[in-house]
Every structure is written in C-alpha cells, then in structure tokens.
mmCIF file of C-alpha atoms and ligand atoms in Angstrom:
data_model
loop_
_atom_site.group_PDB
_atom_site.id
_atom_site.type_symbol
_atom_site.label_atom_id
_atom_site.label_comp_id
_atom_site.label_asym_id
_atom_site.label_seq_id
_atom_site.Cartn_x
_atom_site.Cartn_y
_atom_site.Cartn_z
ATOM 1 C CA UNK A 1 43.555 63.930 131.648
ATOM 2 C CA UNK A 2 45.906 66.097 133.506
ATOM 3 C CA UNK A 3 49.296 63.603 132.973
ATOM 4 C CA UNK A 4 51.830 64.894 135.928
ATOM 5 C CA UNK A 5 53.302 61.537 136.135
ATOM 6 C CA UNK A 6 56.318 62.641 134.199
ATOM 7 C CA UNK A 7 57.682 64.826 131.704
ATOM 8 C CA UNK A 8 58.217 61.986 129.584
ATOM 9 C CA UNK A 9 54.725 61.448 128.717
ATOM 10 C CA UNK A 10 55.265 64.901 126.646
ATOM 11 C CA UNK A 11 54.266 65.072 122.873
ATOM 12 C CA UNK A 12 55.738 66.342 120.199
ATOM 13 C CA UNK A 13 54.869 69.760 119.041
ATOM 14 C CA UNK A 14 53.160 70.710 115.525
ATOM 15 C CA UNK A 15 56.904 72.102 114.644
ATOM 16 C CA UNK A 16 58.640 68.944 115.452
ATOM 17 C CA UNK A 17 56.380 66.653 113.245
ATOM 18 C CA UNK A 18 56.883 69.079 110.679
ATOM 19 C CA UNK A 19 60.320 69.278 110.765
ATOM 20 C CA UNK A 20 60.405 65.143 111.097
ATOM 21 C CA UNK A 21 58.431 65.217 108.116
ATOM 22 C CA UNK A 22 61.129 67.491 106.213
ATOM 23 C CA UNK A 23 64.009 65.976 107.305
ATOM 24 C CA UNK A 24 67.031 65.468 105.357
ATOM 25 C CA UNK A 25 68.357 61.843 106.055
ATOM 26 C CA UNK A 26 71.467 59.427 105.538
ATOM 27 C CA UNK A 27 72.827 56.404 107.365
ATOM 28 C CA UNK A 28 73.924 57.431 110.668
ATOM 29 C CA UNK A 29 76.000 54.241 111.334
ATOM 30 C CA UNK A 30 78.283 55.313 108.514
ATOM 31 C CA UNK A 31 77.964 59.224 109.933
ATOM 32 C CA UNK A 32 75.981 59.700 106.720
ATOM 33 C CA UNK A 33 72.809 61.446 108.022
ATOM 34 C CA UNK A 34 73.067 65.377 107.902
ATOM 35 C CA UNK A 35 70.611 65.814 109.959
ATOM 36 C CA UNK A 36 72.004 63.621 113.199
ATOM 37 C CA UNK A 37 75.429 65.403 112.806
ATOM 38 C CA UNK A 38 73.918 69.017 112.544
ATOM 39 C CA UNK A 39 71.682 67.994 116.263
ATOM 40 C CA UNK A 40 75.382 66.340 117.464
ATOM 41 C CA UNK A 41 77.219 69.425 116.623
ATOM 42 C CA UNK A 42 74.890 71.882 118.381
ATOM 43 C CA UNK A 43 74.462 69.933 121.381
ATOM 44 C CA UNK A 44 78.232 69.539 121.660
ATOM 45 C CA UNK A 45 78.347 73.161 121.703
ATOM 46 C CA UNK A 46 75.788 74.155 123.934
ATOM 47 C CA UNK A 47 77.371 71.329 126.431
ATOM 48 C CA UNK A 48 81.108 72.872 126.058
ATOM 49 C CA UNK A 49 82.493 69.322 124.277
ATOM 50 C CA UNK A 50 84.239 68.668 120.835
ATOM 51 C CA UNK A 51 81.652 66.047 120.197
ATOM 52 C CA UNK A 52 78.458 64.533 120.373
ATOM 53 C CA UNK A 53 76.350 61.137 120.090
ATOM 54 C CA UNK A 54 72.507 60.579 119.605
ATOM 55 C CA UNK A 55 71.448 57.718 121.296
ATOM 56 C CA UNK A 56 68.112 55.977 121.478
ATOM 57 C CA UNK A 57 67.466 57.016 126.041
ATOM 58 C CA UNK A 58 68.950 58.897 129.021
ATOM 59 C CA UNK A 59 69.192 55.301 130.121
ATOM 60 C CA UNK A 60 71.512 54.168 127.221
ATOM 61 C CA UNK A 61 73.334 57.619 127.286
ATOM 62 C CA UNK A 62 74.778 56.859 131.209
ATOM 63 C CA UNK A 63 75.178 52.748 129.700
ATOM 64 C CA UNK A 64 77.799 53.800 126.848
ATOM 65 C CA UNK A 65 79.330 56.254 128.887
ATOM 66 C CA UNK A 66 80.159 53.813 131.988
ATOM 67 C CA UNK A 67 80.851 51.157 129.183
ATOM 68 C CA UNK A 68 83.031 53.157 127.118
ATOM 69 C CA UNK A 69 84.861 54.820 130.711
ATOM 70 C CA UNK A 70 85.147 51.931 132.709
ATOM 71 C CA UNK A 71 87.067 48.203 132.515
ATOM 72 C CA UNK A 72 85.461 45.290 133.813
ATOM 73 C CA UNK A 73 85.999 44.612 137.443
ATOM 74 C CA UNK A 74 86.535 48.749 138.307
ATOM 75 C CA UNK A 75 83.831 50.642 140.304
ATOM 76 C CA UNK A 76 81.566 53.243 138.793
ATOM 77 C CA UNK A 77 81.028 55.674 141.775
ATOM 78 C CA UNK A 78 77.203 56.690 141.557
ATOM 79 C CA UNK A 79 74.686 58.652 143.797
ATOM 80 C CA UNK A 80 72.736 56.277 145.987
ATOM 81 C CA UNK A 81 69.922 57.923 145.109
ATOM 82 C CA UNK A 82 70.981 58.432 141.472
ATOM 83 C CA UNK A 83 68.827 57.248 138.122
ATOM 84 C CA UNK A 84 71.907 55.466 137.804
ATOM 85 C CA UNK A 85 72.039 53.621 140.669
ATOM 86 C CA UNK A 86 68.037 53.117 140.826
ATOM 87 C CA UNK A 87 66.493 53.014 137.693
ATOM 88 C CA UNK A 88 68.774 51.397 134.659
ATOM 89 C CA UNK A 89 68.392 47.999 135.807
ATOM 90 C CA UNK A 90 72.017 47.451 136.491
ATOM 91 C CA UNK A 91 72.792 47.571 133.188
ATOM 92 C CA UNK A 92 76.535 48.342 133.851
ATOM 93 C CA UNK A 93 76.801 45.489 136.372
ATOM 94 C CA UNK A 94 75.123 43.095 133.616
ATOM 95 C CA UNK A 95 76.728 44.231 130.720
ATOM 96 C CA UNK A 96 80.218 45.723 131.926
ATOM 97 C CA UNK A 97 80.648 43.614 134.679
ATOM 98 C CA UNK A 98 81.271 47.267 136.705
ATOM 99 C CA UNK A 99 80.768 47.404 140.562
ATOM 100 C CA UNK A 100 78.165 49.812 140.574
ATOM 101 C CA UNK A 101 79.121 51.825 143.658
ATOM 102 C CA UNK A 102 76.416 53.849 145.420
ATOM 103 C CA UNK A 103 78.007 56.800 147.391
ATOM 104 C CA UNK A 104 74.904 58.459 149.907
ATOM 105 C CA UNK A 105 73.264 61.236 148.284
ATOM 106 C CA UNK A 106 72.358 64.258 151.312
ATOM 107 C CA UNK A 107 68.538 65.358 150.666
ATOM 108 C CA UNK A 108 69.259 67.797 148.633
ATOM 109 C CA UNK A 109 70.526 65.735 146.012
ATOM 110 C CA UNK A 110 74.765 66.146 146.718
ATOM 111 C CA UNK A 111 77.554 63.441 147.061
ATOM 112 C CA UNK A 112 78.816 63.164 150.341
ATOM 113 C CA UNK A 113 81.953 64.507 149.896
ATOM 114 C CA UNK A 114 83.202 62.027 152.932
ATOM 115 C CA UNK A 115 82.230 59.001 151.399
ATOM 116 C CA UNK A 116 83.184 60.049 148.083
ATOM 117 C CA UNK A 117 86.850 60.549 148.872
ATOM 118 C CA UNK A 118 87.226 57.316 151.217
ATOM 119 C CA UNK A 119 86.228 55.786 148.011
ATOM 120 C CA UNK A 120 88.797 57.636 145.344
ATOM 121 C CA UNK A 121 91.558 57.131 147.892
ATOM 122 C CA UNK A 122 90.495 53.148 147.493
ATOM 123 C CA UNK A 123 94.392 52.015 147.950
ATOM 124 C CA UNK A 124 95.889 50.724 144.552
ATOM 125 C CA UNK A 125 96.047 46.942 146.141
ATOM 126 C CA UNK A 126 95.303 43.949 144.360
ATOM 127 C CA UNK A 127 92.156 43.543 147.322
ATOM 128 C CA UNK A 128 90.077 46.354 145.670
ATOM 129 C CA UNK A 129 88.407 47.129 143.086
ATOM 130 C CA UNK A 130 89.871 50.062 141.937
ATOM 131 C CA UNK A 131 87.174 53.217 141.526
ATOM 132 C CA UNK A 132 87.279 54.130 137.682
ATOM 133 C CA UNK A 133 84.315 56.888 137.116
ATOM 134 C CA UNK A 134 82.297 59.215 139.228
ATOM 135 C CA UNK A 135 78.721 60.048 138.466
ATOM 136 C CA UNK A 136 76.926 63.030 139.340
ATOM 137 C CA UNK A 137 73.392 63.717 138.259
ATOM 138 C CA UNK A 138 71.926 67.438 137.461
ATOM 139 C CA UNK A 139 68.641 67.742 138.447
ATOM 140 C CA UNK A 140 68.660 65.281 140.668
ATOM 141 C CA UNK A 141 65.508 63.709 139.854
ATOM 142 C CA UNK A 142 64.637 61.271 143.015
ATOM 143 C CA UNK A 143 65.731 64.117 145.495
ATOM 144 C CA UNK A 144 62.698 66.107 144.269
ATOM 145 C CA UNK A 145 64.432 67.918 140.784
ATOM 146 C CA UNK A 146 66.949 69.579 143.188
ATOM 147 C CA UNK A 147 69.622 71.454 140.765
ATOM 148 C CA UNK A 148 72.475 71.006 142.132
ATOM 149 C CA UNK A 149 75.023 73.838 142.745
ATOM 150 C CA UNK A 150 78.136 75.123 140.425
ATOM 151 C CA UNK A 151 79.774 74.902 143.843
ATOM 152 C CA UNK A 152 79.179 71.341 144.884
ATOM 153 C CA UNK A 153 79.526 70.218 141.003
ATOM 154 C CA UNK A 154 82.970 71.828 141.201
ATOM 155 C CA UNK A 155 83.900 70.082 144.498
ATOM 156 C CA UNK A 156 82.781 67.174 143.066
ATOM 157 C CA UNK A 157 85.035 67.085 140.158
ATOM 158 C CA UNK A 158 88.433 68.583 142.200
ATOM 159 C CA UNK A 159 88.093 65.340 144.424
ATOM 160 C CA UNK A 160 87.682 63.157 141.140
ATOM 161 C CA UNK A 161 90.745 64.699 139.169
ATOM 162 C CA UNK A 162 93.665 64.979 141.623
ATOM 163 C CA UNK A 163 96.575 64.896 140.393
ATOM 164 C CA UNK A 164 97.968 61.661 140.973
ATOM 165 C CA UNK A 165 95.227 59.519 139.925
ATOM 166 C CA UNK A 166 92.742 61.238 137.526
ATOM 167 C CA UNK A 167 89.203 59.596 137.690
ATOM 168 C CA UNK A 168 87.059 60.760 134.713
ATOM 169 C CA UNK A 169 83.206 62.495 135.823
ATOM 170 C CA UNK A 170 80.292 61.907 134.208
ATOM 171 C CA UNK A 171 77.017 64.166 134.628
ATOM 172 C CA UNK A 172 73.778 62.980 133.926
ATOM 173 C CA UNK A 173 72.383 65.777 132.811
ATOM 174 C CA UNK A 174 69.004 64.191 131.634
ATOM 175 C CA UNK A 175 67.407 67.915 132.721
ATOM 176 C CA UNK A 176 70.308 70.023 132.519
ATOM 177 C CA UNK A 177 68.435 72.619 130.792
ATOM 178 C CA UNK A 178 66.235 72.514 133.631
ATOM 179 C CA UNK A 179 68.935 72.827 136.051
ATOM 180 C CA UNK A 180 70.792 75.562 133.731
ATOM 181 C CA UNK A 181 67.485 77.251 133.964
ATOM 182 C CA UNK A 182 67.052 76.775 137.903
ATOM 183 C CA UNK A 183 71.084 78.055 138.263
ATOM 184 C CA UNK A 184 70.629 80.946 136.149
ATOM 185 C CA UNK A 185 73.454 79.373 134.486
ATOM 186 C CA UNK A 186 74.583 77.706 131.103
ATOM 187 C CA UNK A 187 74.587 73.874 130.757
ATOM 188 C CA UNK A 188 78.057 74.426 129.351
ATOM 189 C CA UNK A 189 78.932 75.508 132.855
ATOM 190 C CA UNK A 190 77.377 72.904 134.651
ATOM 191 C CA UNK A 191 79.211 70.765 132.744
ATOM 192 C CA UNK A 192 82.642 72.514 132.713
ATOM 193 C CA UNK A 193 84.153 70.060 135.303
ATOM 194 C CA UNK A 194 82.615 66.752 133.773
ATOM 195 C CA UNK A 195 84.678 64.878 131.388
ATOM 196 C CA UNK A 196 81.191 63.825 129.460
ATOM 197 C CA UNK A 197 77.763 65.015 129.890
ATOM 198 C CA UNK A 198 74.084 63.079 128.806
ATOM 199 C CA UNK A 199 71.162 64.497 128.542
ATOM 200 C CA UNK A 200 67.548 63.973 127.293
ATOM 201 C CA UNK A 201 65.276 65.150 124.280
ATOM 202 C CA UNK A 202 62.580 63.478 125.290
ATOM 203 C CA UNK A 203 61.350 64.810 128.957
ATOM 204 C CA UNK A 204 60.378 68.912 129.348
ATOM 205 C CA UNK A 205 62.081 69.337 125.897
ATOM 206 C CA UNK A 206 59.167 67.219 124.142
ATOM 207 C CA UNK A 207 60.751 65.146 121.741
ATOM 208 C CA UNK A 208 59.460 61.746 120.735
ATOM 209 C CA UNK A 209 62.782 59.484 121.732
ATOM 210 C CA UNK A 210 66.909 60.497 121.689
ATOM 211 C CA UNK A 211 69.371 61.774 124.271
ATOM 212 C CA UNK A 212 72.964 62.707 123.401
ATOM 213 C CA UNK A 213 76.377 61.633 125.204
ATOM 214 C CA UNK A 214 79.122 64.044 124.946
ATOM 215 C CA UNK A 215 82.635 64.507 125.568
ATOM 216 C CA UNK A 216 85.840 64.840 123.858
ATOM 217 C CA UNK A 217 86.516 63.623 119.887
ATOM 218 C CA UNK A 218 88.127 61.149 121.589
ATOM 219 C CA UNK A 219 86.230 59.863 123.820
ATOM 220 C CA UNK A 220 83.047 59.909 121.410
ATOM 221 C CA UNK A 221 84.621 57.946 118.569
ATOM 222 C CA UNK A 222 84.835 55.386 121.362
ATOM 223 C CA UNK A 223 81.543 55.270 122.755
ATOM 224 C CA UNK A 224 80.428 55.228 119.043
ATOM 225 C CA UNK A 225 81.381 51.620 119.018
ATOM 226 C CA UNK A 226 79.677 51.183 122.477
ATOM 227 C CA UNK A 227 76.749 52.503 120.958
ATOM 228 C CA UNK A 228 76.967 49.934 118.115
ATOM 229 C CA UNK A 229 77.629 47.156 121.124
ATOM 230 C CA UNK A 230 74.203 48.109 122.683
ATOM 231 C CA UNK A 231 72.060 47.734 119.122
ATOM 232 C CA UNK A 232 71.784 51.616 119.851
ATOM 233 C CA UNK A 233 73.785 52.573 115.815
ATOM 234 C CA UNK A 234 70.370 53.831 113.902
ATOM 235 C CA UNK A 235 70.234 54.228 110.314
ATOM 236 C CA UNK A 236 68.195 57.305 108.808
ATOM 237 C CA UNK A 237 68.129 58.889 112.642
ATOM 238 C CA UNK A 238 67.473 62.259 111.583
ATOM 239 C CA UNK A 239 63.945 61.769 112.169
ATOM 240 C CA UNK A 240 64.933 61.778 115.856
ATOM 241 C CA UNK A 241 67.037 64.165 115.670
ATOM 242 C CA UNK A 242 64.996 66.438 113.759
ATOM 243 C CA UNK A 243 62.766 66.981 116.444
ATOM 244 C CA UNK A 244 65.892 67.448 118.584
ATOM 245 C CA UNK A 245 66.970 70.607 116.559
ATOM 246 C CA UNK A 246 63.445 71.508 116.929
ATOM 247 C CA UNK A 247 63.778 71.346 120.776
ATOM 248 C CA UNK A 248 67.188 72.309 121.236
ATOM 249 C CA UNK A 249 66.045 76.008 119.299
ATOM 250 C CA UNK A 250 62.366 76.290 120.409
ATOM 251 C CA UNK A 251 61.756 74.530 123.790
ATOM 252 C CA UNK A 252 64.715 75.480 126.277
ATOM 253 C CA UNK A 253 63.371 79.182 127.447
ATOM 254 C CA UNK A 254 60.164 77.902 127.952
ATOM 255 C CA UNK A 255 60.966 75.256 130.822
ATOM 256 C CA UNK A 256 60.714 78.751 132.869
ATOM 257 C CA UNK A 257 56.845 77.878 132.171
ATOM 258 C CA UNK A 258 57.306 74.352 133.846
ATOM 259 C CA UNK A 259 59.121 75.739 136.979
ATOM 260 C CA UNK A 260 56.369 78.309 137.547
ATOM 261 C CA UNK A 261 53.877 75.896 137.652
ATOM 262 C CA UNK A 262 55.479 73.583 139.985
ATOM 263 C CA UNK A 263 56.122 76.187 142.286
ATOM 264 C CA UNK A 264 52.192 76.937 141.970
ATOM 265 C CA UNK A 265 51.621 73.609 142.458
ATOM 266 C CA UNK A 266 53.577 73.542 145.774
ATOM 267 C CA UNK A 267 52.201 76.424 146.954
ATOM 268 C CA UNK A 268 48.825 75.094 146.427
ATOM 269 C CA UNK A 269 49.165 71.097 147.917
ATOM 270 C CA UNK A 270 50.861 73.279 150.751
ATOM 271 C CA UNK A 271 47.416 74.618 151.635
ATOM 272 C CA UNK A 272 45.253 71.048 151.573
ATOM 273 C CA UNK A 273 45.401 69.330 154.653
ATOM 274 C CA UNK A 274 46.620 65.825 154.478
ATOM 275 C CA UNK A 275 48.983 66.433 151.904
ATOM 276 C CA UNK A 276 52.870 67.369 152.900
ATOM 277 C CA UNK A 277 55.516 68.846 149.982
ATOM 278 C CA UNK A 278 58.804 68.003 150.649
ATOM 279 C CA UNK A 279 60.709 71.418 150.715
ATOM 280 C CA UNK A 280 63.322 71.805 147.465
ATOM 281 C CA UNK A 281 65.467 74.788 147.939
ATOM 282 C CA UNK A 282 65.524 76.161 144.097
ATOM 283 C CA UNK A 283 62.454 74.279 142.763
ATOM 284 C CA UNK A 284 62.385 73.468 138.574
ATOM 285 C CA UNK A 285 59.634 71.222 137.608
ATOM 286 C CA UNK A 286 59.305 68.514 140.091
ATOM 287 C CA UNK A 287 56.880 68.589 143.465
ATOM 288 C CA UNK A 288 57.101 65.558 145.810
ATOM 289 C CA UNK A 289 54.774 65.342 148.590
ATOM 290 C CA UNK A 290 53.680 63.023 151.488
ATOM 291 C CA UNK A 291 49.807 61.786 152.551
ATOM 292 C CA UNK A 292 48.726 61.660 155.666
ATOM 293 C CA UNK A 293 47.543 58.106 156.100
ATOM 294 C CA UNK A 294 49.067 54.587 155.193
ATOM 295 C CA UNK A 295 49.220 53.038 151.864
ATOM 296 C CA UNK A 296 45.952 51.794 151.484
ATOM 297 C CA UNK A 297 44.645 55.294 152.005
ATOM 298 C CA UNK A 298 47.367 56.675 149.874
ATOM 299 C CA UNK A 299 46.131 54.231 146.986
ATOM 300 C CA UNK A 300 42.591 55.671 147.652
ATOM 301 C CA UNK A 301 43.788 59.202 147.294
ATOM 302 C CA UNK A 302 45.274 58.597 143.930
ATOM 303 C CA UNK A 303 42.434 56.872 142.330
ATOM 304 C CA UNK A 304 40.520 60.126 144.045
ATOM 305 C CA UNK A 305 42.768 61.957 141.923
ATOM 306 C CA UNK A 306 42.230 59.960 138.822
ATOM 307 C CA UNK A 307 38.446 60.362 139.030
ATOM 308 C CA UNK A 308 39.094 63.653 138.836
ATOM 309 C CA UNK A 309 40.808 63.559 135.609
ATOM 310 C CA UNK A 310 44.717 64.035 137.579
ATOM 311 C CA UNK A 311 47.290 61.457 137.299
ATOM 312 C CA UNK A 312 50.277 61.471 139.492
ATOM 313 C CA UNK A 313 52.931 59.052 140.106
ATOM 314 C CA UNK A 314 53.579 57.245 142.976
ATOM 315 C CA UNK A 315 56.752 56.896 144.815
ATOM 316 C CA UNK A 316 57.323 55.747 148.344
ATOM 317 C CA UNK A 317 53.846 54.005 149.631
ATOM 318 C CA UNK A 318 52.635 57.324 151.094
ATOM 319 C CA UNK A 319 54.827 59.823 148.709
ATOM 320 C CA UNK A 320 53.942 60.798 145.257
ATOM 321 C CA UNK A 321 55.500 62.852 142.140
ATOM 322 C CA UNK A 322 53.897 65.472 140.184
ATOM 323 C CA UNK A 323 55.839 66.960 137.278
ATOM 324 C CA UNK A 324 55.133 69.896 135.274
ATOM 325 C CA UNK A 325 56.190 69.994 131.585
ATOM 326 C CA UNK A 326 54.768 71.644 128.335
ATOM 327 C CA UNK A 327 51.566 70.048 128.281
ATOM 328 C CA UNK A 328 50.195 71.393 131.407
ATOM 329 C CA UNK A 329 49.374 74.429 131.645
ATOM 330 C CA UNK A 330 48.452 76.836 134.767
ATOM 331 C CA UNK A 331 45.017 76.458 134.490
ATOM 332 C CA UNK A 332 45.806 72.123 135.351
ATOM 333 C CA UNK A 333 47.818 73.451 138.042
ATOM 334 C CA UNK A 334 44.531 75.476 139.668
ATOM 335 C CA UNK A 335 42.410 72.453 138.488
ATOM 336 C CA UNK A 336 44.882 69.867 140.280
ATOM 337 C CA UNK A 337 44.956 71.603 143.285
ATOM 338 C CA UNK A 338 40.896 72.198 143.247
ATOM 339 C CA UNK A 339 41.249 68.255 142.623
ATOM 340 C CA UNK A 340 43.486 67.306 145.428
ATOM 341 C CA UNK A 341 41.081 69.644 147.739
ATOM 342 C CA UNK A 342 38.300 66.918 146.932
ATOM 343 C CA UNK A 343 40.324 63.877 146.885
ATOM 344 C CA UNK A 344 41.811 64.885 150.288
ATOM 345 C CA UNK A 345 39.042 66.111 152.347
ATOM 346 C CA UNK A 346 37.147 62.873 151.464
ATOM 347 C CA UNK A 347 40.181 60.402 151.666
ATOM 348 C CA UNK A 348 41.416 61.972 154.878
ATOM 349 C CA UNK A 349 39.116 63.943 156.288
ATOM 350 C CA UNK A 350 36.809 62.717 159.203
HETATM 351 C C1 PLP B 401 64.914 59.849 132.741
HETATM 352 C C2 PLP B 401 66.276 59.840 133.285
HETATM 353 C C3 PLP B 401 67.287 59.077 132.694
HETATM 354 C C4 PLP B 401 67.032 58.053 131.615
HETATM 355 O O1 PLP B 401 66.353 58.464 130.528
HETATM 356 P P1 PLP B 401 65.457 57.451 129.662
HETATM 357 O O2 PLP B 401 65.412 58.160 128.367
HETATM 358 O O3 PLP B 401 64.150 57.351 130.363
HETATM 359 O O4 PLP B 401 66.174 56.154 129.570
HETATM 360 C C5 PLP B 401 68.557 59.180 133.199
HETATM 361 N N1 PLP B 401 68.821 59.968 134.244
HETATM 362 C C6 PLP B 401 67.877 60.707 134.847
HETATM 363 C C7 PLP B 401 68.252 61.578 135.989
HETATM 364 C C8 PLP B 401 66.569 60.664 134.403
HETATM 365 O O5 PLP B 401 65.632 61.373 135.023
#
C-alpha cells in the first residue's frame, strides 16, 4: 500500500531500532534516564530554549503547555483552524477548565491580526474572561501544511507581549522542521518570539511515539509536574527518546525529500480532470485537493484509490489529504498519480 494518509503512519528506521535496542536507560520521573535528558538537551538547543520535556504526543505537548500557562477560567487564544482548536478533544476546556478561544485563521494558515488584538485588549473587568496564552501553529496543518512566515510569526508575538500586559505564545511546532525547511530558516528562529515551542518525533521525523515541550528552566520544571498530572511521567523513556536522537541527527535534511514529492504530487493531480489542489504558496509535505462530484462519488473515488493500492485521507466530504513522508518514495508519487488517472476517469468521467 501506498499510505499518504499521514506522516504519522511512518516507521521507524533500521537505525532507530538499533539505537532503541542500545539504549542507555534510568527513571525519567526522577530525571534519572541519560538517554531522555541527552534528546531534552538537544532539542532545547535546536529550539533556542534552556529546557526541554519528552512527552508521550503533539497532543499532550500543546495540553501541558496550556495547563502549565494558563489558570482556570482565562482564555487560551487558538487558531480556528488550529490542531488545537480541532483535534485535541478539548482537552484544555475538560481538564483546565480554559475558554478555548478560536481566533479565524486566513487560508493561508495566519491569525487575523484584527481579531487577535480585539481579543488581547479584552478590558481587565470582572465581565471577561481575561485572555492568558496565544497559540500559533507552524505548519499549519489543516490550511494545507502552509509554513507560516518569520514575518507574521513576529507580528504575532509583538501583539501578544506589549508592554503593559505580557501574554505568553505558544507555537505548535508539531512540523517545525518542516516549516524550518520550507522558510529556509532555523526552527530556533521560528521560535524566537514564542515563549515555548512543541513539536513531534513521530510524523516526517519517523519515530515510534514522543514530542518535546520547551521553554525556559522555569517554565519546564513546571510543566514537569503537568506532565506527571496527565499520567504522561515515563520511567525508562529512553527507548523513546532514543529513536528521537536518532531522528533529531539523521532525519531533518531529508524532509527536503518529502516536499519534493508533494510538489510532484500537486503537479500531477493538477493534470487529472475531476480532481482540484488547493493552491499552498510555499508547499512542504501536504497536498489537499477537491473532487468534482458530491460525497457519494467522492467515497467512490477513494475506494477507487484503495483498489489501486493508494490510501488517502479524507477531509471535507469532497476534499481529501495526501501527505508525503519517508516511506514514499517518488516512484508512489508517479504510481499515485497513474492511480488517481484511473480512479478519476471512471468515477467522474462520462
Ligand atoms: C499531529 C499534530 C499534533 C498532535 O500530535 P499527536 O502526537 O498526534 O498527538 C499537534 N499539532 C499539530 C499541528 C499536529 O499536526
């Protein structure tokens, strides 16, 4: 099977079982395991922050940070398109009791700066709930993998630390490397005006499980106790974070790879009549496209695909996602497109 559902459905490589199989462990809860804190200290640096924190998702990454940045009752400002706002099941609302606060996301995967500073300048009266975190997210995943600019990021964090009031930013960066990549850039940049940063080992990097949250000393030691709230403090961890190390040294150029064939793949459902890709400016390794048709016929045209050995994920009932990662190669890509040839002609085609 061709998997472009997600780049989560990535395995690990050869190198990262060895190294899982090698790894030197200890109990992480009591900061015991060399291996964890070697993975925490690199990602730290390569993310510009004194410190680091493996946890067990992306998902649980964003859930300590709001948790540990936010009081009950305060509003998390988040993308309304956002993997925040979307996809995490309201965790913050359930467990924090924080008024998860969507803020409209333009296409290309922005704030709007409008409604973002209507809501900072929320007056400081008992009525409101007061706004207590911005969240920005880098790629923006729903809004096609769209990496969003050093510009915009900037903006973003000037409106959320003026002087008077100082609201903390926090980037989910569960593909900053992708974005980095996309930028021509450093994630250390991208993540210059954030107060903490997430991001994910286990999408186009490859790894089995793990993300890391990071920020100041600080601010980690807190959302180490968060962590420990969640059931997220893991005992001999380095065999997550072994393949981390693995990833963080072996698998970051090569998301280059990933961006090339999503661009191929574009170019090629461009060419298939029936099918529409939505346009993404810079693309990394996301391609979103419409069907002609209505949902019934865009059912049809994915099971067309699956015949054919492709999976893709659905999104909207007549939109789909295909992601590129490190076990496709461009040989799927002219195989998928061959694919989608078939699967159109005979799903819409008269
Ligand atoms: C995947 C993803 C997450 C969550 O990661 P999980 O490890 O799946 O919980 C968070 N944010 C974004 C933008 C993502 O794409």
């Amino acid at each position: 099977m061709i998997d472009l559902r997600s780049d989560t459905v990535t395995l690990p490589t050869p190198e990262m079982r060895e190294a899982i199989a090698r790894a030197e462990l200890g109990d992480d809860v009591y900061g015991e395991d060399p291996t964890v804190n070697r993975l925490e200290a690199m990602a730290a640096s390569m993310m510009g922050k004194e410190a680091a924190l493996l946890v067990p998702s992306g998902t649980m990454g964003n859930l300590a940070a709001m948790l540990t940045h936010c009081a009950r009752g305060t509003k998390a400002l988040v993308g309304s398109q956002s993997h925040t706002n979307l996809y995490e099941a309201g965790g913050a609302s359930a467990l924090g009791g924080i008024v998860l606060t969507a803020v409209a996301n333009t296409e290309d995967g922005e704030l709007d700066m409008g409604e973002l500073r209507r809501e900072l300048g929320t007056p400081a009266d008992d009525h409101f709930a007061q706004p207590s975190l911005v969240v920005i997210e880098n790629t923006h995943n729903r809004c096609g993998g769209a990496p969003i600019k050093l510009s915009h990021m900037a903006e973003v964090s000037d409106a959320a630390h003026q002087r008077n009031r100082k609201i903390p930013l926090h980037l989910d960066g569960a593909r900053i490397f992708n974005a980095a990549l996309a930028l021509e850039t450093t994630p250390k940049e991208i993540a210059s005006g954030a107060d903490t940063v997430s991001f994910c080992l286990s999408k186009g990097l490859g790894c089995p499980v793990g993300s890391l949250l990071c920020g100041s000393r600080e601010f980690i030691a807190r959302a180490h106790r968060t962590r420990k709230v969640l059931g997220g403090g893991m005992r001999q961890a380095g065999i997550i974070a072994a393949a981390g190390i693995v990833a963080l040294t072996t698998m970051v150029d090569r998301l280059a790879e990933d961006h090339q064939n999503a661009r191929a793949l574009a170019q090629g459902f461009a060419l298939v009549a029936g099918l529409n890709v939505r346009p993404v400016a810079n693309r990394t390794n996301m391609v979103v496209f419409d069907v002609d048709g209505d949902a019934d016929a865009s059912r049809r045209f994915a099971a067309a695909m699956k015949e054919r050995g492709v999976l893709i994920s659905p999104r909207e009932a007549t939109s789909f996602r295909a992601v590129t990662h490190h076990g496709i190669s461009r040989a799927d890509i002219d195989r998928t497109v061959a694919a989608a040839a078939q699967a159109a002609g005979e799903v819409f085609g008269d």
